[in-house]
mmCIF file of C-alpha atoms in Angstrom:
data_model
loop_
_atom_site.group_PDB
_atom_site.id
_atom_site.type_symbol
_atom_site.label_atom_id
_atom_site.label_comp_id
_atom_site.label_asym_id
_atom_site.label_seq_id
_atom_site.Cartn_x
_atom_site.Cartn_y
_atom_site.Cartn_z
ATOM 1 C CA MET A 1 -33.192 -47.926 -8.112
ATOM 2 C CA ILE A 2 -32.645 -44.233 -8.631
ATOM 3 C CA GLU A 3 -30.232 -44.326 -11.613
ATOM 4 C CA LEU A 4 -32.669 -46.611 -13.451
ATOM 5 C CA LYS A 5 -35.692 -44.376 -12.832
ATOM 6 C CA GLU A 6 -33.672 -41.351 -13.921
ATOM 7 C CA MET A 7 -32.732 -43.176 -17.128
ATOM 8 C CA ILE A 8 -36.362 -44.170 -17.790
ATOM 9 C CA ASP A 9 -37.439 -40.565 -17.222
ATOM 10 C CA SER A 10 -34.723 -39.077 -19.443
ATOM 11 C CA LYS A 11 -34.386 -41.634 -22.261
ATOM 12 C CA GLY A 12 -37.538 -43.762 -22.128
ATOM 13 C CA LYS A 13 -40.415 -43.011 -24.483
ATOM 14 C CA ILE A 14 -43.987 -43.603 -23.397
ATOM 15 C CA ILE A 15 -46.500 -44.354 -26.140
ATOM 16 C CA GLY A 16 -50.135 -44.256 -25.075
ATOM 17 C CA ASN A 17 -50.634 -45.564 -21.549
ATOM 18 C CA ASN A 18 -49.051 -48.927 -22.063
ATOM 19 C CA ILE A 19 -45.923 -49.021 -24.212
ATOM 20 C CA LEU A 20 -42.596 -47.943 -22.721
ATOM 21 C CA LYS A 21 -39.712 -47.829 -25.177
ATOM 22 C CA VAL A 22 -36.337 -48.282 -23.509
ATOM 23 C CA ASP A 23 -34.436 -49.069 -26.693
ATOM 24 C CA GLU A 24 -31.772 -46.431 -26.015
ATOM 25 C CA PHE A 25 -30.443 -48.100 -22.866
ATOM 26 C CA LEU A 26 -31.958 -51.520 -22.187
ATOM 27 C CA ASN A 27 -33.279 -53.683 -25.003
ATOM 28 C CA HIS A 28 -31.791 -52.503 -28.281
ATOM 29 C CA GLN A 29 -28.865 -50.373 -27.192
ATOM 30 C CA MET A 30 -27.539 -51.540 -23.823
ATOM 31 C CA ASP A 31 -26.043 -48.915 -21.528
ATOM 32 C CA ILE A 32 -23.358 -51.154 -20.085
ATOM 33 C CA GLU A 33 -22.523 -48.880 -17.136
ATOM 34 C CA LEU A 34 -26.191 -48.859 -16.059
ATOM 35 C CA ILE A 35 -26.554 -52.597 -16.603
ATOM 36 C CA ASN A 36 -23.500 -53.160 -14.464
ATOM 37 C CA LYS A 37 -25.179 -51.257 -11.645
ATOM 38 C CA ILE A 38 -28.343 -53.320 -12.227
ATOM 39 C CA GLY A 39 -26.324 -56.544 -11.910
ATOM 40 C CA ASP A 40 -24.752 -55.258 -8.699
ATOM 41 C CA LYS A 41 -28.204 -54.405 -7.331
ATOM 42 C CA PHE A 42 -29.588 -57.877 -8.076
ATOM 43 C CA HIS A 43 -26.559 -59.360 -6.341
ATOM 44 C CA GLU A 44 -27.049 -57.137 -3.304
ATOM 45 C CA PHE A 45 -30.665 -58.352 -3.089
ATOM 46 C CA PHE A 46 -30.076 -62.081 -3.680
ATOM 47 C CA LYS A 47 -26.511 -62.611 -2.426
ATOM 48 C CA GLU A 48 -27.588 -64.729 0.580
ATOM 49 C CA LYS A 49 -29.337 -67.230 -1.688
ATOM 50 C CA ASN A 50 -26.210 -68.972 -2.983
ATOM 51 C CA ILE A 51 -27.414 -68.790 -6.573
ATOM 52 C CA THR A 52 -25.840 -71.469 -8.772
ATOM 53 C CA LYS A 53 -27.379 -70.467 -12.103
ATOM 54 C CA ILE A 54 -29.185 -67.548 -13.714
ATOM 55 C CA LEU A 55 -32.005 -68.412 -16.112
ATOM 56 C CA THR A 56 -33.276 -65.903 -18.659
ATOM 57 C CA ILE A 57 -34.979 -65.883 -22.040
ATOM 58 C CA GLU A 58 -33.721 -64.597 -25.360
ATOM 59 C CA ALA A 59 -33.170 -61.957 -26.413
ATOM 60 C CA SER A 60 -33.311 -58.881 -24.178
ATOM 61 C CA GLY A 61 -32.660 -60.722 -20.909
ATOM 62 C CA ILE A 62 -29.336 -62.188 -22.023
ATOM 63 C CA GLY A 63 -27.038 -59.191 -21.658
ATOM 64 C CA ILE A 64 -28.479 -58.251 -18.266
ATOM 65 C CA ALA A 65 -28.170 -61.841 -17.036
ATOM 66 C CA ALA A 66 -24.598 -62.182 -18.348
ATOM 67 C CA ILE A 67 -23.411 -59.059 -16.561
ATOM 68 C CA ALA A 68 -25.302 -59.918 -13.351
ATOM 69 C CA ALA A 69 -23.793 -63.422 -13.379
ATOM 70 C CA GLN A 70 -20.319 -61.933 -12.930
ATOM 71 C CA TYR A 71 -21.373 -60.769 -9.447
ATOM 72 C CA PHE A 72 -22.843 -64.162 -8.543
ATOM 73 C CA LYS A 73 -19.888 -66.033 -10.091
ATOM 74 C CA CYS A 74 -22.288 -68.420 -11.781
ATOM 75 C CA ASN A 75 -23.284 -69.340 -15.317
ATOM 76 C CA VAL A 76 -26.291 -68.226 -17.376
ATOM 77 C CA VAL A 77 -28.771 -70.386 -19.258
ATOM 78 C CA PHE A 78 -31.010 -68.632 -21.731
ATOM 79 C CA ALA A 79 -34.228 -70.254 -22.855
ATOM 80 C CA LYS A 80 -34.575 -70.410 -26.638
ATOM 81 C CA LYS A 81 -37.613 -69.238 -28.501
ATOM 82 C CA THR A 82 -37.012 -70.940 -31.812
ATOM 83 C CA LYS A 83 -35.990 -74.376 -32.867
ATOM 84 C CA SER A 84 -32.458 -74.371 -34.174
ATOM 85 C CA LEU A 85 -31.046 -77.357 -36.036
ATOM 86 C CA ASN A 86 -28.459 -77.480 -33.250
ATOM 87 C CA LEU A 87 -31.077 -78.019 -30.539
ATOM 88 C CA ILE A 88 -30.743 -81.742 -30.173
ATOM 89 C CA GLY A 89 -31.405 -83.794 -27.040
ATOM 90 C CA ASP A 90 -34.041 -83.752 -24.310
ATOM 91 C CA MET A 91 -35.674 -80.379 -23.760
ATOM 92 C CA TYR A 92 -37.906 -78.780 -21.171
ATOM 93 C CA ARG A 93 -40.687 -77.058 -23.096
ATOM 94 C CA THR A 94 -43.261 -74.451 -22.248
ATOM 95 C CA ARG A 95 -45.375 -71.886 -24.091
ATOM 96 C CA VAL A 96 -45.064 -68.128 -23.704
ATOM 97 C CA LYS A 97 -47.136 -65.256 -25.053
ATOM 98 C CA SER A 98 -45.267 -62.109 -26.050
ATOM 99 C CA PHE A 99 -46.960 -58.888 -25.038
ATOM 100 C CA THR A 100 -44.922 -56.707 -27.412
ATOM 101 C CA LYS A 101 -44.997 -59.066 -30.373
ATOM 102 C CA ASN A 102 -48.556 -60.290 -29.919
ATOM 103 C CA GLU A 103 -47.725 -63.920 -30.607
ATOM 104 C CA GLU A 104 -47.346 -67.201 -28.750
ATOM 105 C CA PHE A 105 -44.266 -69.356 -29.105
ATOM 106 C CA GLU A 106 -42.605 -72.417 -27.646
ATOM 107 C CA VAL A 107 -39.665 -71.952 -25.287
ATOM 108 C CA LEU A 108 -36.985 -74.594 -24.863
ATOM 109 C CA VAL A 109 -34.217 -75.351 -22.367
ATOM 110 C CA ALA A 110 -31.925 -78.375 -22.695
ATOM 111 C CA GLN A 111 -32.583 -80.682 -19.750
ATOM 112 C CA LYS A 112 -28.870 -81.282 -19.117
ATOM 113 C CA LEU A 113 -28.389 -77.590 -18.260
ATOM 114 C CA LEU A 114 -30.665 -77.498 -15.171
ATOM 115 C CA ASN A 115 -30.190 -79.866 -12.244
ATOM 116 C CA PRO A 116 -32.217 -80.588 -9.079
ATOM 117 C CA GLU A 117 -29.240 -79.254 -7.063
ATOM 118 C CA ASP A 118 -29.399 -75.845 -8.766
ATOM 119 C CA ARG A 119 -30.601 -72.717 -6.970
ATOM 120 C CA ILE A 120 -31.960 -70.619 -9.826
ATOM 121 C CA LEU A 121 -32.355 -66.882 -10.176
ATOM 122 C CA ILE A 122 -34.600 -65.849 -13.076
ATOM 123 C CA ILE A 123 -33.691 -62.472 -14.621
ATOM 124 C CA ASP A 124 -35.569 -60.534 -17.292
ATOM 125 C CA ASP A 125 -35.837 -56.965 -18.544
ATOM 126 C CA PHE A 126 -39.632 -56.512 -18.284
ATOM 127 C CA LEU A 127 -42.490 -57.929 -16.269
ATOM 128 C CA ALA A 128 -45.957 -57.064 -17.587
ATOM 129 C CA GLU A 129 -48.589 -59.813 -17.831
ATOM 130 C CA GLY A 130 -45.919 -62.229 -16.636
ATOM 131 C CA SER A 131 -46.142 -64.802 -19.399
ATOM 132 C CA ALA A 132 -42.372 -65.094 -19.970
ATOM 133 C CA CYS A 133 -41.714 -65.341 -16.220
ATOM 134 C CA LEU A 134 -44.413 -67.949 -15.709
ATOM 135 C CA GLY A 135 -42.920 -69.943 -18.581
ATOM 136 C CA LEU A 136 -39.471 -69.841 -16.969
ATOM 137 C CA ILE A 137 -40.973 -70.768 -13.566
ATOM 138 C CA ASP A 138 -42.645 -73.748 -15.264
ATOM 139 C CA ILE A 139 -39.287 -74.845 -16.715
ATOM 140 C CA VAL A 140 -37.575 -74.562 -13.302
ATOM 141 C CA LYS A 141 -40.365 -76.710 -11.802
ATOM 142 C CA GLN A 142 -39.925 -79.337 -14.517
ATOM 143 C CA SER A 143 -36.198 -79.487 -13.732
ATOM 144 C CA LYS A 144 -36.857 -79.931 -9.985
ATOM 145 C CA ALA A 145 -34.285 -77.221 -9.282
ATOM 146 C CA GLN A 146 -34.997 -74.683 -6.543
ATOM 147 C CA LEU A 147 -36.330 -71.312 -7.681
ATOM 148 C CA SER A 148 -34.531 -68.849 -5.397
ATOM 149 C CA GLY A 149 -35.959 -65.636 -6.801
ATOM 150 C CA ILE A 150 -36.760 -63.433 -9.757
ATOM 151 C CA GLY A 151 -34.987 -60.190 -10.680
ATOM 152 C CA ILE A 152 -36.797 -57.807 -13.022
ATOM 153 C CA VAL A 153 -35.490 -54.488 -14.306
ATOM 154 C CA ILE A 154 -38.841 -52.788 -15.063
ATOM 155 C CA GLU A 155 -42.182 -54.027 -13.769
ATOM 156 C CA LYS A 156 -45.381 -52.597 -15.186
ATOM 157 C CA GLY A 157 -47.233 -52.508 -11.873
ATOM 158 C CA PHE A 158 -50.559 -51.808 -13.588
ATOM 159 C CA GLN A 159 -50.461 -55.210 -15.278
ATOM 160 C CA ASP A 160 -50.960 -58.495 -13.439
ATOM 161 C CA GLY A 161 -47.614 -60.311 -13.682
ATOM 162 C CA GLY A 162 -46.078 -58.976 -10.460
ATOM 163 C CA LYS A 163 -49.204 -59.661 -8.410
ATOM 164 C CA ILE A 164 -49.473 -63.242 -9.710
ATOM 165 C CA ILE A 165 -45.820 -63.999 -8.956
ATOM 166 C CA ARG A 166 -45.858 -62.443 -5.463
ATOM 167 C CA GLU A 167 -49.003 -64.424 -4.641
ATOM 168 C CA MET A 168 -47.103 -67.587 -5.565
ATOM 169 C CA GLY A 169 -44.747 -66.742 -2.686
ATOM 170 C CA ILE A 170 -41.776 -66.153 -4.965
ATOM 171 C CA ASP A 171 -39.111 -63.643 -3.940
ATOM 172 C CA LEU A 172 -39.490 -60.971 -6.642
ATOM 173 C CA CYS A 173 -37.132 -57.996 -6.913
ATOM 174 C CA SER A 174 -38.227 -55.340 -9.439
ATOM 175 C CA LEU A 175 -35.803 -52.418 -9.664
ATOM 176 C CA ALA A 176 -38.450 -50.009 -10.973
ATOM 177 C CA ILE A 177 -42.189 -50.571 -10.647
ATOM 178 C CA ILE A 178 -44.300 -48.283 -12.812
ATOM 179 C CA GLU A 179 -47.678 -47.687 -11.211
ATOM 180 C CA SER A 180 -49.049 -45.742 -14.183
ATOM 181 C CA MET A 181 -47.724 -43.829 -17.167
ATOM 182 C CA SER A 182 -48.863 -41.424 -19.840
ATOM 183 C CA GLU A 183 -47.331 -39.490 -22.720
ATOM 184 C CA ASP A 184 -47.925 -36.193 -20.976
ATOM 185 C CA GLY A 185 -47.339 -37.116 -17.351
ATOM 186 C CA GLY A 186 -44.466 -39.570 -17.683
ATOM 187 C CA ALA A 187 -44.042 -42.569 -15.403
ATOM 188 C CA VAL A 188 -45.296 -42.728 -11.822
ATOM 189 C CA TYR A 189 -43.342 -45.195 -9.707
ATOM 190 C CA ARG A 190 -44.447 -47.339 -6.781
ATOM 191 C CA ASP A 191 -42.418 -46.627 -3.631
ATOM 192 C CA MET B 1 -7.091 -68.787 -27.526
ATOM 193 C CA ILE B 2 -6.078 -71.876 -25.587
ATOM 194 C CA GLU B 3 -8.845 -71.931 -22.918
ATOM 195 C CA LEU B 4 -11.457 -71.661 -25.669
ATOM 196 C CA LYS B 5 -10.010 -74.514 -27.729
ATOM 197 C CA GLU B 6 -9.778 -76.664 -24.583
ATOM 198 C CA MET B 7 -13.440 -75.922 -23.852
ATOM 199 C CA ILE B 8 -14.453 -76.792 -27.438
ATOM 200 C CA ASP B 9 -12.478 -80.043 -27.190
ATOM 201 C CA SER B 10 -13.916 -81.015 -23.792
ATOM 202 C CA LYS B 11 -17.517 -79.773 -23.957
ATOM 203 C CA GLY B 12 -18.261 -79.204 -27.651
ATOM 204 C CA LYS B 13 -20.123 -81.863 -29.613
ATOM 205 C CA ILE B 14 -19.384 -82.414 -33.282
ATOM 206 C CA ILE B 15 -22.198 -83.805 -35.408
ATOM 207 C CA GLY B 16 -21.203 -84.957 -38.864
ATOM 208 C CA ASN B 17 -18.502 -82.763 -40.405
ATOM 209 C CA ASN B 18 -20.322 -79.489 -40.087
ATOM 210 C CA ILE B 19 -22.324 -78.950 -36.893
ATOM 211 C CA LEU B 20 -20.507 -77.957 -33.709
ATOM 212 C CA LYS B 21 -22.709 -77.794 -30.617
ATOM 213 C CA VAL B 22 -21.350 -75.444 -27.978
ATOM 214 C CA ASP B 23 -24.571 -75.180 -25.998
ATOM 215 C CA GLU B 24 -22.884 -76.077 -22.707
ATOM 216 C CA PHE B 25 -20.663 -72.987 -22.618
ATOM 217 C CA LEU B 26 -21.415 -70.483 -25.377
ATOM 218 C CA ASN B 27 -24.877 -70.245 -26.920
ATOM 219 C CA HIS B 28 -27.408 -71.830 -24.582
ATOM 220 C CA GLN B 29 -25.540 -72.032 -21.302
ATOM 221 C CA MET B 30 -22.926 -69.282 -21.081
ATOM 222 C CA ASP B 31 -19.746 -70.037 -19.121
ATOM 223 C CA ILE B 32 -19.314 -66.551 -17.715
ATOM 224 C CA GLU B 33 -15.702 -67.035 -16.619
ATOM 225 C CA LEU B 34 -14.719 -68.124 -20.138
ATOM 226 C CA ILE B 35 -16.727 -65.339 -21.768
ATOM 227 C CA ASN B 36 -14.986 -62.844 -19.525
ATOM 228 C CA LYS B 37 -11.642 -64.086 -20.831
ATOM 229 C CA ILE B 38 -13.025 -63.841 -24.387
ATOM 230 C CA GLY B 39 -14.030 -60.228 -23.772
ATOM 231 C CA ASP B 40 -10.568 -59.471 -22.403
ATOM 232 C CA LYS B 41 -8.987 -61.083 -25.462
ATOM 233 C CA PHE B 42 -11.079 -58.996 -27.886
ATOM 234 C CA HIS B 43 -10.079 -55.898 -25.938
ATOM 235 C CA GLU B 44 -6.408 -56.851 -26.092
ATOM 236 C CA PHE B 45 -6.719 -57.213 -29.878
ATOM 237 C CA PHE B 46 -8.748 -54.065 -30.610
ATOM 238 C CA LYS B 47 -7.803 -51.725 -27.758
ATOM 239 C CA GLU B 48 -5.912 -49.291 -30.011
ATOM 240 C CA LYS B 49 -8.997 -48.719 -32.168
ATOM 241 C CA ASN B 50 -10.876 -46.478 -29.720
ATOM 242 C CA ILE B 51 -14.102 -48.439 -30.160
ATOM 243 C CA THR B 52 -17.179 -46.359 -29.327
ATOM 244 C CA LYS B 53 -19.832 -49.042 -29.823
ATOM 245 C CA ILE B 54 -20.139 -52.808 -30.141
ATOM 246 C CA LEU B 55 -22.686 -54.111 -32.644
ATOM 247 C CA THR B 56 -24.005 -57.660 -32.467
ATOM 248 C CA ILE B 57 -27.096 -59.611 -33.464
ATOM 249 C CA GLU B 58 -29.612 -61.385 -31.268
ATOM 250 C CA ALA B 59 -29.498 -63.757 -29.637
ATOM 251 C CA SER B 60 -26.222 -65.582 -28.987
ATOM 252 C CA GLY B 61 -23.986 -62.580 -29.605
ATOM 253 C CA ILE B 62 -25.579 -60.409 -26.929
ATOM 254 C CA GLY B 63 -24.028 -61.875 -23.789
ATOM 255 C CA ILE B 64 -20.553 -61.986 -25.323
ATOM 256 C CA ALA B 65 -20.868 -58.401 -26.565
ATOM 257 C CA ALA B 66 -22.192 -57.161 -23.200
ATOM 258 C CA ILE B 67 -19.291 -58.643 -21.265
ATOM 259 C CA ALA B 68 -16.709 -57.511 -23.846
ATOM 260 C CA ALA B 69 -18.147 -53.977 -23.749
ATOM 261 C CA GLN B 70 -17.115 -53.659 -20.103
ATOM 262 C CA TYR B 71 -13.468 -53.788 -21.210
ATOM 263 C CA PHE B 72 -14.001 -51.183 -23.950
ATOM 264 C CA LYS B 73 -16.167 -49.013 -21.661
ATOM 265 C CA CYS B 74 -18.687 -48.599 -24.472
ATOM 266 C CA ASN B 75 -22.306 -49.529 -25.130
ATOM 267 C CA VAL B 76 -23.738 -52.422 -27.141
ATOM 268 C CA VAL B 77 -26.348 -52.302 -29.881
ATOM 269 C CA PHE B 78 -27.914 -55.582 -30.878
ATOM 270 C CA ALA B 79 -29.613 -55.937 -34.239
ATOM 271 C CA LYS B 80 -33.134 -57.332 -33.969
ATOM 272 C CA LYS B 81 -34.374 -60.233 -36.024
ATOM 273 C CA THR B 82 -38.081 -59.792 -35.554
ATOM 274 C CA LYS B 83 -40.434 -56.903 -35.719
ATOM 275 C CA SER B 84 -41.624 -55.955 -32.245
ATOM 276 C CA LEU B 85 -44.527 -53.563 -31.762
ATOM 277 C CA ASN B 86 -42.010 -51.406 -29.899
ATOM 278 C CA LEU B 87 -39.774 -50.995 -32.955
ATOM 279 C CA ILE B 88 -40.926 -47.596 -34.062
ATOM 280 C CA GLY B 89 -38.892 -45.011 -35.938
ATOM 281 C CA ASP B 90 -36.381 -45.103 -38.764
ATOM 282 C CA MET B 91 -34.524 -48.378 -39.131
ATOM 283 C CA TYR B 92 -31.511 -49.651 -41.012
ATOM 284 C CA ARG B 93 -32.598 -52.934 -42.598
ATOM 285 C CA THR B 94 -30.783 -55.844 -44.135
ATOM 286 C CA ARG B 95 -31.440 -59.531 -44.811
ATOM 287 C CA VAL B 96 -29.559 -62.414 -43.207
ATOM 288 C CA LYS B 97 -29.653 -66.152 -43.833
ATOM 289 C CA SER B 98 -29.293 -68.388 -40.796
ATOM 290 C CA PHE B 99 -27.078 -71.402 -41.347
ATOM 291 C CA THR B 100 -28.354 -73.289 -38.278
ATOM 292 C CA LYS B 101 -32.014 -72.446 -38.716
ATOM 293 C CA ASN B 102 -32.091 -72.690 -42.519
ATOM 294 C CA GLU B 103 -34.197 -69.563 -42.961
ATOM 295 C CA GLU B 104 -33.828 -65.977 -44.128
ATOM 296 C CA PHE B 105 -34.994 -63.045 -42.045
ATOM 297 C CA GLU B 106 -34.894 -59.271 -41.888
ATOM 298 C CA VAL B 107 -32.537 -57.602 -39.433
ATOM 299 C CA LEU B 108 -33.206 -54.149 -38.023
ATOM 300 C CA VAL B 109 -31.214 -51.478 -36.192
ATOM 301 C CA ALA B 110 -32.730 -48.141 -35.135
ATOM 302 C CA GLN B 111 -30.962 -45.391 -37.073
ATOM 303 C CA LYS B 112 -30.608 -43.167 -34.014
ATOM 304 C CA LEU B 113 -28.335 -45.750 -32.361
ATOM 305 C CA LEU B 114 -25.494 -45.610 -34.916
ATOM 306 C CA ASN B 115 -23.760 -42.350 -35.836
ATOM 307 C CA PRO B 116 -21.169 -41.397 -38.470
ATOM 308 C CA GLU B 117 -18.767 -40.583 -35.584
ATOM 309 C CA ASP B 118 -18.944 -44.134 -34.189
ATOM 310 C CA ARG B 119 -16.051 -46.577 -34.453
ATOM 311 C CA ILE B 120 -17.829 -49.923 -34.449
ATOM 312 C CA LEU B 121 -16.636 -53.350 -33.380
ATOM 313 C CA ILE B 122 -18.888 -56.193 -34.567
ATOM 314 C CA ILE B 123 -18.937 -59.210 -32.241
ATOM 315 C CA ASP B 124 -20.608 -62.575 -32.797
ATOM 316 C CA ASP B 125 -20.312 -66.132 -31.532
ATOM 317 C CA PHE B 126 -19.895 -67.945 -34.867
ATOM 318 C CA LEU B 127 -18.637 -67.173 -38.344
ATOM 319 C CA ALA B 128 -19.509 -69.773 -40.981
ATOM 320 C CA GLU B 129 -20.856 -68.634 -44.355
ATOM 321 C CA GLY B 130 -20.729 -65.085 -43.020
ATOM 322 C CA SER B 131 -24.302 -64.041 -43.697
ATOM 323 C CA ALA B 132 -24.930 -62.484 -40.263
ATOM 324 C CA CYS B 133 -21.599 -60.630 -40.367
ATOM 325 C CA LEU B 134 -22.176 -59.357 -43.890
ATOM 326 C CA GLY B 135 -25.595 -58.122 -42.777
ATOM 327 C CA LEU B 136 -24.072 -56.232 -39.856
ATOM 328 C CA ILE B 137 -21.341 -54.810 -42.135
ATOM 329 C CA ASP B 138 -24.108 -53.597 -44.466
ATOM 330 C CA ILE B 139 -25.858 -51.871 -41.566
ATOM 331 C CA VAL B 140 -22.618 -50.166 -40.459
ATOM 332 C CA LYS B 141 -22.122 -48.940 -44.052
ATOM 333 C CA GLN B 142 -25.658 -47.549 -44.178
ATOM 334 C CA SER B 143 -24.991 -45.634 -40.942
ATOM 335 C CA LYS B 144 -21.733 -44.169 -42.326
ATOM 336 C CA ALA B 145 -20.003 -45.144 -39.083
ATOM 337 C CA GLN B 146 -16.482 -46.551 -39.265
ATOM 338 C CA LEU B 147 -16.170 -50.330 -39.064
ATOM 339 C CA SER B 148 -13.082 -50.820 -36.873
ATOM 340 C CA GLY B 149 -13.063 -54.593 -36.754
ATOM 341 C CA ILE B 150 -14.886 -57.863 -36.195
ATOM 342 C CA GLY B 151 -14.409 -60.198 -33.241
ATOM 343 C CA ILE B 152 -15.605 -63.788 -33.624
ATOM 344 C CA VAL B 153 -15.439 -66.514 -31.005
ATOM 345 C CA ILE B 154 -15.455 -69.560 -33.315
ATOM 346 C CA GLU B 155 -14.775 -69.414 -37.050
ATOM 347 C CA LYS B 156 -15.503 -72.419 -39.212
ATOM 348 C CA GLY B 157 -12.451 -72.011 -41.426
ATOM 349 C CA PHE B 158 -13.754 -74.569 -43.916
ATOM 350 C CA GLN B 159 -16.662 -72.300 -44.821
ATOM 351 C CA ASP B 160 -16.303 -69.065 -46.787
ATOM 352 C CA GLY B 161 -17.247 -66.286 -44.348
ATOM 353 C CA GLY B 162 -13.763 -65.618 -42.975
ATOM 354 C CA LYS B 163 -12.180 -65.544 -46.423
ATOM 355 C CA ILE B 164 -14.797 -63.131 -47.791
ATOM 356 C CA ILE B 165 -14.405 -60.748 -44.843
ATOM 357 C CA ARG B 166 -10.590 -60.790 -44.875
ATOM 358 C CA GLU B 167 -10.624 -60.084 -48.633
ATOM 359 C CA MET B 168 -12.751 -57.020 -47.893
ATOM 360 C CA GLY B 169 -9.750 -55.718 -45.897
ATOM 361 C CA ILE B 170 -11.611 -55.837 -42.589
ATOM 362 C CA ASP B 171 -9.648 -56.488 -39.394
ATOM 363 C CA LEU B 172 -11.057 -59.875 -38.319
ATOM 364 C CA CYS B 173 -10.094 -61.519 -35.010
ATOM 365 C CA SER B 174 -11.327 -65.111 -34.635
ATOM 366 C CA LEU B 175 -10.350 -66.659 -31.299
ATOM 367 C CA ALA B 176 -10.587 -70.226 -32.626
ATOM 368 C CA ILE B 177 -10.529 -71.154 -36.310
ATOM 369 C CA ILE B 178 -11.582 -74.717 -37.037
ATOM 370 C CA GLU B 179 -9.888 -76.000 -40.177
ATOM 371 C CA SER B 180 -11.832 -79.258 -40.227
ATOM 372 C CA MET B 181 -13.783 -81.425 -37.815
ATOM 373 C CA SER B 182 -15.251 -84.903 -37.529
ATOM 374 C CA GLU B 183 -17.114 -86.935 -34.940
ATOM 375 C CA ASP B 184 -14.195 -89.326 -34.554
ATOM 376 C CA GLY B 185 -11.242 -86.971 -34.952
ATOM 377 C CA GLY B 186 -12.540 -83.874 -33.186
ATOM 378 C CA ALA B 187 -11.639 -80.368 -34.266
ATOM 379 C CA VAL B 188 -8.428 -79.426 -36.081
ATOM 380 C CA TYR B 189 -7.494 -75.775 -35.544
ATOM 381 C CA ARG B 190 -5.704 -73.332 -37.824
ATOM 382 C CA ASP B 191 -2.501 -71.985 -36.245
#
């Protein structure tokens, strides 16, 4: 997606060969015009799948999922990372490791919110090692809903998440795949 | 807002006299059609204020803020509750107590994302004791931006947050104010 790559190139900050900061437009400030185009793009890619629900994980996925859901005319469920006093009732549970926070945590989704009849699209901002995505895939499996696809804004193609998910036979749409990156040379994208 | 009160009455769950679960439509599953109407309503209320940025706090505020921002044609900044490895640079910091999680945490916003020229609308899902809102107000003050108003989906009118904020002279728009609630009697709304 050209507008996205242009935004990464102009406003993203690369630190070392591994960390890409996109806090000016994606996961701290959200550029709503860009995210609208991202939602439209996901819809263009998955519109034949009759998606009934978008599943994401707090926090950075929520805004992207909410805007994308307007195109699909469906609702969003976001998996919760922490145990609120208000989380009562039967939960699907899985464990996820955060690459950027270097910690493991439990992820919860209320069982009543996912049904075997649902056709689920998972959406998230980043795909790196794939731990968050694999956690959400695990929750969809537990619910017996159909996983119709995964939409990712930025995939770090030099980490293993994308490979693992494609080898599972899942329909994965990453709007920008970074093959390599460096502070001097910027990001190099996969075609 | 009638559609919101109807949704609270039909799909909200009251536990004791204090906890209102709205996980089926607002802060776990998001009813995108309803949240679109909520965004429109905030815009109707604040459209004369020339809002340049919406400020919210992760996680439940993000989806509401993102959809509302489409009406204002502005961007969203969401305050972060935890310290990610990617949070580098100068930060505005404040402390917030969570009513539903019974814990205190630090809240961060990158200084570069708020400017003295900004006219800020704060948006959040709930207002109870007001700790999250007061934290966001503190961050807006630190940035020297103008606080143009606060939009809240559900205010618990029997707790002090709304009173404190109105006494500060801030333009507060709560779409549903619950005067009292009980498991048997449901929610009673302020006019």
